[in-house]
Amino acid sequence: MDLQTLFKSIGTIANMTELVLNANLPLSQLHRLDWMTKDQESSHMNIFQSYSSNGTTVTLYPMQIRTFQITIN
């Protein structure tokens, strides 16, 4: 989904930052606890993230909710 196309009637996206779901922290600053399992493997699951090279296109997977802070010029 291209968010620039979605918001084109109100302006151009100048900045876009993905936030955690409750929007109180940038996703890039989130540090989850990493528990080790009995097999000595990490319990951390990778989250699917997809951005385009222009920075305004995102991919949403089934049952996924993502939160963005967008600055529009």
Coordinates of C-alpha atoms in Angstrom, one line a residue:
M1 CA 0.0 0.0 0.0
D2 CA 1.5 3.4 -1.0
L3 CA 0.6 5.8 1.8
Q4 CA 1.6 8.8 -0.4
T5 CA -1.2 7.8 -2.8
L6 CA -3.6 7.5 0.2
F7 CA -2.8 11.0 1.5
K8 CA -2.1 12.8 -1.9
S9 CA -5.2 15.0 -1.5
I10 CA -3.8 16.7 1.6
G11 CA -0.1 16.9 0.7
T12 CA 3.2 15.2 0.3
I13 CA 4.6 12.9 3.0
A14 CA 7.8 14.6 4.4
N15 CA 8.6 12.0 7.1
M16 CA 7.2 8.6 8.1
T17 CA 8.2 6.7 11.2
E18 CA 6.8 3.3 12.3
L19 CA 5.7 3.2 15.9
V20 CA 4.8 0.4 18.3
L21 CA 1.1 -0.3 18.3
N22 CA 0.2 2.1 21.1
A23 CA 2.2 4.9 19.4
N24 CA 4.4 5.8 22.4
L25 CA 7.8 4.7 21.0
P26 CA 9.4 4.4 17.5
L27 CA 9.6 0.8 16.5
S28 CA 13.4 1.2 15.9
Q29 CA 13.9 1.9 19.6
L30 CA 11.9 -1.1 20.8
H31 CA 14.1 -3.6 22.6
R32 CA 12.3 -6.8 23.6
L33 CA 13.5 -9.3 26.1
D34 CA 15.2 -12.3 24.5
W35 CA 14.4 -15.5 26.3
M36 CA 16.4 -18.7 25.7
T37 CA 14.4 -21.9 25.2
K38 CA 15.4 -25.4 26.4
D39 CA 17.1 -25.9 23.0
Q40 CA 19.2 -22.7 23.6
E41 CA 17.4 -21.0 20.8
S42 CA 16.1 -17.4 21.0
S43 CA 12.4 -17.0 21.6
H44 CA 12.4 -13.8 19.6
M45 CA 10.3 -13.9 16.5
N46 CA 11.2 -11.8 13.5
I47 CA 8.4 -9.5 12.4
F48 CA 7.7 -9.1 8.8
Q49 CA 8.5 -5.5 7.7
S50 CA 8.5 -4.2 4.2
Y51 CA 9.2 -0.7 3.0
S52 CA 9.8 0.5 -0.6
S53 CA 12.8 2.4 -1.7
N54 CA 10.7 5.7 -1.7
G55 CA 9.8 5.1 2.0
T56 CA 6.1 5.5 1.6
T57 CA 5.0 2.0 0.5
V58 CA 4.3 -0.6 3.2
T59 CA 3.2 -4.2 3.1
L60 CA 0.5 -5.4 5.4
Y61 CA 0.2 -9.1 6.1
P62 CA -3.0 -10.9 7.2
M63 CA -4.0 -10.1 10.8
Q64 CA -1.3 -7.4 11.0
I65 CA -1.8 -3.9 12.4
R66 CA 0.9 -1.3 12.0
T67 CA 1.1 2.3 13.4
F68 CA 2.9 5.2 11.6
Q69 CA 3.6 8.8 12.5
I70 CA 3.4 10.8 9.3
T71 CA 4.4 14.4 8.7
I72 CA 2.7 16.0 5.7
N73 CA 3.9 19.2 3.9

